Amino acid sequence: MTHQSALSPTDDEGVIPRLRQEFQIKRLLPSLTAGLVAGILEVLMAISYIALIFAGPLSQFTAAGIGLALFSTAILTATVAVLSSLPGSVAGTQDSPAVILALIAAAIAAAMPATATSDERFLTIIAALALSTILTGVFFLALGGFNLGGLIRFIPYPVIGGFSAGTGWLFVQGSITVMTNVHMTAAHLATVFAPEMLLRWLPGLAFAIVVVVALQRFHHFLVMPSLILAAISLFYATLWLFGISAAEAMAEGWLMGPFPEGSLWQPLSLSDLSYVHWSIIVGQVGSIATVLLVSVISLLLNASVIELAVKCDIDLNRELRVTGLANIAAGLGSGIPGYVGISSTTLGYRIGADSRLVGLTVAALAGAVLFFGPVFLAFLPRVVVGGLLLFLGLEFLIEWVYRAWSKFSWGEYLIIIAILAVVVVVGFLEGVALGLMLAMLLFVVTYSRVNMVKHTLSGANSHSLVERSRLYQHLLKKRGEQLYILELQGFLFFGTAHRLLEQVRGRLDEVDLPSPRFIVFDFRQVSGLDASAMLSFVKIKQLAQARNSVLVFTHLSPLMRQQLAGQVLTDEDPDTWQTFSDMDHGIEWCEEQMIQVFEDVGFSTQPRAVRRNLEGVLAQSESLANLFETLIPESQTQTGALDDMLPYMEQKDVETGAYLIRQGEPPTGLYFIEAGQVTVHVTGRDGHPRRLRTMGAGTVVGEMGAYLGRPASASVITDQPSSVLYLSVERLQEIEATEPHITAAFHKFMVQLQSERLASANDTLNALLR
């Protein structure tokens, strides 16, 4: 089911009644509780992300960064709460883009000229963050506007796992920097593991491990807030035991403060833009593009997980549009990117608060902290903030390095480890590049294993929709291996096309079967083909010419026909290939060629029984018994009794386009085709007729309606001037009442006819199920 906006004016209950429901005590209390808990978590996580972005030498800008993050949280949560397709959705700043933003900030700081002032450095970083947020919003808006939310399913899961594992490592690395003010690089490892530094980050590691274990064992929504409160209390209890004041701890760098006086939120103004070093920001275009890619992947993955958790459908394209608008608004206020979060959203549903008030409460709390809480934020312990970041890193690494071992094949797992290794040794962007290359390689290898031939058939088990006399049916089945049919599927490229070439080569070299005269390729389920596939078809054509085989292509799109026209469908050798609009007409043409060869041989070389049946069909005999003999062998029916039916039947000569039976009309009788050809058409809901079967001399139509008494399910129309014998339902009933011996012979004949049709259909079905 799809949720409608709680504040939508199109709600059948109306806006005012809906608001009254939202503010009822039984809904208000759970919503406020979930909103306050989620708000505390979102505020603390936003502060942690800013501490990561403005770590080390950039820590002097942490206060202003916190203001921008809190502003983003307020805008994101409020917008998504009101417009999301899922009531109770809680958005906020998120971990994955924060990691890339930290890399961007560090790279910009390193690239700034030595003459740049502190303000220029800060404004350039803020401009880059705001630009990333606005572009992320535009990207979301474009994907949602063009209904491309399903694109996430085209990214291989191991590649996403590699990105996530790399993100986890960057969180671990960044958390150490937050707690120690030392970048965790190979050059600074000795400093990080010095005794005085171990004292700063080992408690954060212990806190992170406790959170990981606790959340795995306990799933109550108060576990995380309780652990954070306990960690802060333990930190200040330790200070009290050692006689260290908060001011001393702040001076030693154990706390997030001190913060400068004034408002935390200091967005860019128009005059500030002149101090921004735009050329340095342009140099970060690759990293900014990575923010967009990682954000959209994370948003769609989060939405998919939330769908399963809350058992409600989410409109992914609407979420992209809503989150896009929210990010554009946040970016215009110099904020950082964000989107819906899993834990904060599912928190409300766990306690029965599926209300938009949850998100609005989070927004109100973020706004209150932004304007009234600088003093409180200054006393947050760095070990707690860094521990939260370390917890996130451990969560990513446990999920995508430890647990992934049992979830993925060894090849897929190696891709995850390879991406992680490149992120650790070289850098995140290089890891992203490797991931994209591995994704393409994984696609090629995996898709090459898919058999592009969906079904392999022959004339012995598959026929056109043309129903022929029993003689010709026997002939086509006996020589059916001369017709080789391949139903293709998917995209044809060098991996799959080569397998097709080898399959055709193997069939042509098969010594136990006659060489095929016709090779049919059906492209109905083919999405496209590349240049390497063209080369394979050229080689197939060469093999076919060497064996005097004709290639038949069906269901070719205009583009694929144009691709084949250059080297395969050439004017120089038109006898070696044919094209048809569908496979049925292609097979029909092949059958006609096989019958023509049989007729051209002459009758003198045929056995007497075969020659007599053939002459009866070709001469379009007026003998009803001969007509039946072309359908059922003489030994299996009583031709004398059937000849006695002739007085009960009416001879009709009909012109082209005449209706023998009209779809939807009550049954009137049976038609025995003596000469000519008719086609059975069914008209669909779109009003267009579709051919079900074409029938020539020696066939019967209308028997189902006559026996079942139901209106005709299809129309029967003559394709050419035809001669038919018509047996009305009334005359058939008269025969049944007065001529039992004729009735028995006729019904036996009809049972045998239907049995042969069923046997032919079973042969085709068995071939498709192999």
Coordinates of C-alpha atoms in Angstrom, one line a residue, residues 201-526:
W201 CA 41.4 7.4 21.4
L202 CA 41.4 4.0 23.2
P203 CA 38.4 5.0 25.4
G204 CA 36.6 6.0 22.2
L205 CA 37.4 2.5 20.7
A206 CA 36.0 0.9 23.9
F207 CA 32.9 3.0 23.7
A208 CA 32.4 2.1 20.0
I209 CA 32.8 -1.7 20.7
V210 CA 30.3 -1.4 23.6
V211 CA 27.8 0.3 21.3
V212 CA 28.3 -2.4 18.5
V213 CA 27.8 -5.3 21.0
A214 CA 24.9 -3.6 22.7
L215 CA 23.0 -2.9 19.5
Q216 CA 23.5 -6.4 18.3
R217 CA 22.0 -7.9 21.6
F218 CA 19.4 -5.3 22.4
H219 CA 17.0 -3.6 19.9
H220 CA 15.2 -1.1 22.1
F221 CA 15.1 2.4 20.8
L222 CA 16.5 3.8 24.0
V223 CA 19.7 1.8 23.9
M224 CA 21.7 4.3 21.8
P225 CA 20.7 7.4 23.8
S226 CA 21.3 5.6 27.0
L227 CA 24.8 4.6 26.0
I228 CA 25.7 8.1 24.8
L229 CA 24.4 9.6 28.1
A230 CA 26.3 7.0 30.1
A231 CA 29.5 7.7 28.2
I232 CA 29.3 11.4 28.8
S233 CA 28.5 10.8 32.5
L234 CA 31.5 8.5 32.8
F235 CA 33.7 11.0 31.1
Y236 CA 32.8 13.8 33.6
A237 CA 32.9 11.3 36.5
T238 CA 36.5 10.5 35.5
L239 CA 37.4 14.2 35.4
W240 CA 35.9 14.7 38.9
L241 CA 37.9 11.7 40.2
F242 CA 41.2 13.2 38.9
G243 CA 40.3 16.7 40.0
I244 CA 40.3 18.1 36.5
S245 CA 37.8 21.0 35.8
A246 CA 35.8 21.3 32.6
A247 CA 37.8 24.5 31.7
E248 CA 41.1 22.6 32.1
A249 CA 39.7 19.7 30.0
M250 CA 38.6 22.1 27.3
A251 CA 42.1 23.8 27.3
E252 CA 43.7 20.4 26.9
G253 CA 41.5 19.6 23.9
W254 CA 39.3 16.9 25.5
L255 CA 36.1 18.8 24.7
M256 CA 34.6 20.1 21.5
G257 CA 34.7 23.8 22.6
P258 CA 35.5 26.5 23.1
F259 CA 33.3 28.0 20.4
P260 CA 33.4 31.7 19.4
E261 CA 30.5 33.9 20.6
G262 CA 27.6 34.6 18.2
S263 CA 25.3 32.6 16.1
L264 CA 26.4 29.1 15.0
W265 CA 24.8 29.5 11.6
Q266 CA 27.0 31.7 9.4
P267 CA 26.0 31.0 5.8
L268 CA 27.7 32.4 2.8
S269 CA 26.7 36.0 1.8
L270 CA 27.0 37.5 -1.7
S271 CA 30.0 39.5 -0.6
D272 CA 31.7 36.3 0.7
L273 CA 31.7 34.8 -2.8
S274 CA 34.5 37.2 -3.9
Y275 CA 36.9 35.6 -1.4
V276 CA 36.2 32.0 -2.6
H277 CA 39.0 30.4 -4.6
W278 CA 36.8 28.8 -7.3
S279 CA 39.7 27.3 -9.3
I280 CA 40.6 25.1 -6.3
I281 CA 36.9 24.0 -6.0
V282 CA 36.9 23.1 -9.8
G283 CA 39.9 20.9 -9.0
Q284 CA 37.6 18.8 -6.7
V285 CA 35.0 18.1 -9.4
G286 CA 35.8 14.4 -9.2
S287 CA 35.2 14.3 -5.5
I288 CA 32.0 16.3 -5.8
A289 CA 30.7 13.9 -8.5
T290 CA 31.5 11.1 -6.0
V291 CA 29.3 12.8 -3.4
L292 CA 26.4 12.7 -5.9
L293 CA 26.9 9.1 -6.7
V294 CA 27.4 7.9 -3.2
S295 CA 24.4 9.9 -2.0
V296 CA 21.9 8.6 -4.6
I297 CA 23.1 5.0 -4.0
S298 CA 22.7 5.4 -0.2
L299 CA 19.3 7.1 -0.4
L300 CA 17.8 4.4 -2.6
L301 CA 19.4 1.6 -0.5
N302 CA 18.1 3.2 2.7
A303 CA 14.6 3.5 1.2
S304 CA 14.6 -0.1 0.1
V305 CA 15.7 -1.3 3.6
I306 CA 13.0 1.0 5.2
E307 CA 10.3 -0.6 2.9
L308 CA 11.2 -4.0 4.3
A309 CA 11.4 -2.8 7.9
V310 CA 8.1 -1.0 8.1
K311 CA 6.3 -3.2 5.5
C312 CA 5.1 -0.2 3.5
D313 CA 5.7 0.8 -0.1
I314 CA 7.8 3.8 -0.8
D315 CA 7.7 5.8 -4.1
L316 CA 11.4 6.0 -4.8
N317 CA 11.0 8.6 -7.5
R318 CA 9.0 10.8 -5.2
E319 CA 11.6 10.4 -2.5
L320 CA 14.3 11.5 -4.9
R321 CA 12.3 14.6 -5.9
V322 CA 11.4 15.5 -2.3
T323 CA 15.0 15.0 -1.0
G324 CA 16.3 16.9 -4.0
L325 CA 14.2 20.0 -3.0
A326 CA 15.4 19.6 0.6
N327 CA 19.0 19.5 -0.4
I328 CA 18.7 22.5 -2.7
A329 CA 17.2 24.5 0.2
A330 CA 19.9 23.3 2.6
G331 CA 22.6 24.1 0.0
L332 CA 21.3 27.6 -0.4
G333 CA 21.8 28.0 3.3
S334 CA 25.4 26.7 3.0
G335 CA 24.4 23.3 4.5
I336 CA 25.7 19.8 3.7
P337 CA 23.9 16.9 1.9
G338 CA 21.5 14.5 3.6
Y339 CA 18.6 12.1 3.0
V340 CA 16.3 9.7 4.9
G341 CA 18.0 7.6 7.6
I342 CA 17.2 4.0 8.5
S343 CA 17.5 4.1 12.2
S344 CA 15.6 7.3 12.9
T345 CA 12.8 6.4 10.5
T346 CA 12.3 2.9 11.8
L347 CA 12.5 4.1 15.4
G348 CA 9.1 5.8 15.1
Y349 CA 7.4 2.7 13.6
R350 CA 8.8 0.5 16.4
I351 CA 6.8 2.4 19.0
G352 CA 3.8 3.0 16.8
A353 CA 4.6 6.6 15.7
D354 CA 3.9 6.5 12.0
S355 CA 3.3 10.3 12.0
R356 CA 4.8 13.3 10.2
L357 CA 5.1 14.9 13.7
V358 CA 8.2 12.7 14.3
G359 CA 10.2 14.4 11.6
L360 CA 8.8 17.8 12.5
T361 CA 9.9 17.3 16.1
V362 CA 13.4 16.4 15.0
A363 CA 13.5 19.6 12.9
A364 CA 12.3 21.7 15.9
L365 CA 14.9 20.2 18.2
A366 CA 17.7 20.8 15.6
G367 CA 16.6 24.4 15.3
A368 CA 16.5 24.9 19.0
V369 CA 20.0 23.5 19.4
L370 CA 21.2 25.7 16.5
F371 CA 19.9 29.0 18.1
F372 CA 20.1 28.2 21.9
G373 CA 22.6 25.4 22.4
P374 CA 26.2 26.6 21.6
V375 CA 27.1 26.4 25.3
F376 CA 25.9 22.9 25.6
L377 CA 27.7 21.7 22.5
A378 CA 31.1 23.1 23.7
F379 CA 31.1 20.7 26.6
L380 CA 30.6 17.5 24.5
P381 CA 33.6 15.2 25.0
R382 CA 35.7 14.5 21.9
V383 CA 36.1 10.9 22.9
V384 CA 32.3 10.4 22.7
V385 CA 31.9 12.2 19.4
G386 CA 34.9 10.3 18.0
G387 CA 33.6 7.1 19.5
L388 CA 30.3 7.5 17.6
L389 CA 32.3 7.9 14.3
L390 CA 34.4 4.9 15.2
F391 CA 31.2 2.9 15.9
L392 CA 29.9 3.8 12.4
G393 CA 33.2 2.7 10.9
L394 CA 33.2 -0.6 12.8
E395 CA 29.6 -1.2 11.7
F396 CA 30.5 -0.8 8.0
L397 CA 33.6 -3.0 8.3
I398 CA 31.8 -5.8 10.3
E399 CA 28.9 -5.8 7.7
W400 CA 31.0 -5.7 4.6
V401 CA 34.2 -7.5 5.6
Y402 CA 33.3 -10.0 8.3
R403 CA 29.6 -10.9 7.5
A404 CA 30.0 -10.5 3.7
W405 CA 32.4 -13.6 3.8
S406 CA 29.4 -15.9 4.2
K407 CA 27.0 -13.9 1.9
F408 CA 29.0 -13.6 -1.3
S409 CA 30.9 -15.9 -3.6
W410 CA 34.7 -15.8 -3.3
G411 CA 34.9 -13.7 -6.5
E412 CA 32.5 -11.1 -5.3
Y413 CA 34.1 -11.0 -1.9
L414 CA 37.5 -10.4 -3.5
I415 CA 36.0 -7.4 -5.3
I416 CA 34.9 -5.9 -1.9
I417 CA 38.4 -6.5 -0.4
A418 CA 40.1 -5.1 -3.5
I419 CA 38.1 -1.8 -3.3
L420 CA 38.8 -1.5 0.4
A421 CA 42.5 -2.1 -0.1
V422 CA 42.7 0.6 -2.7
V423 CA 40.9 3.0 -0.4
V424 CA 43.3 2.3 2.4
V425 CA 46.5 2.4 0.4
V426 CA 45.8 4.9 -2.3
G427 CA 42.6 6.8 -1.7
F428 CA 38.8 6.8 -1.8
L429 CA 38.4 8.2 -5.4
E430 CA 40.8 5.6 -6.7
G431 CA 38.8 3.0 -4.9
V432 CA 35.6 4.3 -6.6
A433 CA 37.3 4.2 -10.0
L434 CA 38.4 0.6 -9.3
G435 CA 34.9 -0.3 -8.2
L436 CA 33.4 1.1 -11.5
M437 CA 36.0 -0.9 -13.5
L438 CA 35.3 -4.0 -11.5
A439 CA 31.6 -3.5 -12.0
M440 CA 32.0 -3.5 -15.7
L441 CA 34.3 -6.5 -15.6
L442 CA 31.8 -8.3 -13.3
F443 CA 29.0 -7.5 -15.7
V444 CA 30.9 -8.9 -18.7
V445 CA 31.9 -12.1 -16.9
T446 CA 28.5 -12.7 -15.3
Y447 CA 26.5 -11.8 -18.5
S448 CA 28.8 -14.0 -20.6
R449 CA 27.7 -17.0 -18.5
V450 CA 24.1 -16.3 -19.4
N451 CA 22.9 -18.4 -22.3
M452 CA 21.8 -16.0 -25.0
V453 CA 19.8 -18.8 -26.7
K454 CA 16.6 -19.0 -24.7
H455 CA 15.2 -21.9 -26.7
T456 CA 16.6 -24.3 -29.3
L457 CA 14.0 -25.9 -31.5
S458 CA 13.7 -27.7 -34.8
G459 CA 11.0 -28.4 -37.4
A460 CA 10.4 -31.7 -35.7
N461 CA 9.0 -30.1 -32.6
S462 CA 8.0 -26.6 -33.6
H463 CA 5.8 -25.5 -36.5
S464 CA 4.3 -22.3 -37.8
L465 CA 0.7 -21.4 -37.2
V466 CA -0.2 -22.8 -40.6
E467 CA -2.2 -26.0 -40.1
R468 CA -1.6 -28.3 -43.1
S469 CA -2.9 -31.6 -44.3
R470 CA -1.7 -34.7 -42.4
L471 CA 0.5 -35.6 -45.4
Y472 CA 2.4 -32.4 -45.2
Q473 CA 2.5 -32.5 -41.4
H474 CA 4.1 -35.9 -41.6
L475 CA 6.6 -34.7 -44.2
L476 CA 7.6 -31.6 -42.2
K477 CA 8.1 -33.6 -39.0
K478 CA 10.1 -36.3 -40.8
R479 CA 12.4 -33.7 -42.3
G480 CA 12.2 -31.3 -39.3
E481 CA 15.9 -31.4 -38.4
Q482 CA 16.5 -29.5 -41.6
L483 CA 15.0 -26.5 -39.8
Y484 CA 17.2 -25.2 -36.9
I485 CA 15.5 -22.5 -34.7
L486 CA 17.2 -20.3 -32.1
E487 CA 15.2 -18.0 -29.9
L488 CA 17.8 -15.4 -28.7
Q489 CA 17.6 -13.1 -25.6
G490 CA 19.5 -10.3 -23.9
F491 CA 22.2 -8.1 -25.3
L492 CA 24.6 -9.7 -27.8
F493 CA 28.2 -8.8 -27.3
F494 CA 31.6 -10.4 -27.8
G495 CA 31.1 -12.8 -24.8
T496 CA 27.7 -14.2 -25.7
A497 CA 27.9 -13.9 -29.5
H498 CA 31.0 -16.1 -29.6
R499 CA 29.0 -18.8 -27.7
L500 CA 26.3 -18.5 -30.3
L501 CA 28.8 -19.0 -33.1
E502 CA 30.2 -22.1 -31.4
Q503 CA 26.6 -23.5 -30.9
V504 CA 25.8 -23.0 -34.6
R505 CA 29.2 -24.5 -35.6
G506 CA 28.5 -27.5 -33.4
R507 CA 25.0 -28.1 -35.0
L508 CA 26.4 -27.9 -38.5
D509 CA 29.2 -30.4 -37.6
E510 CA 26.7 -32.8 -36.0
V511 CA 27.2 -36.1 -37.8
D512 CA 24.0 -37.8 -36.4
L513 CA 21.7 -35.2 -37.8
P514 CA 21.1 -33.9 -41.3
S515 CA 22.7 -30.5 -42.1
P516 CA 20.1 -27.8 -41.5
R517 CA 18.8 -26.1 -44.7
F518 CA 17.4 -23.2 -42.7
I519 CA 18.8 -21.5 -39.5
V520 CA 16.3 -19.2 -37.9
F521 CA 17.4 -16.5 -35.5
D522 CA 14.5 -14.9 -33.5
F523 CA 15.4 -11.5 -32.1
R524 CA 12.1 -10.7 -30.3
Q525 CA 13.8 -10.7 -26.8
V526 CA 17.1 -9.2 -27.9

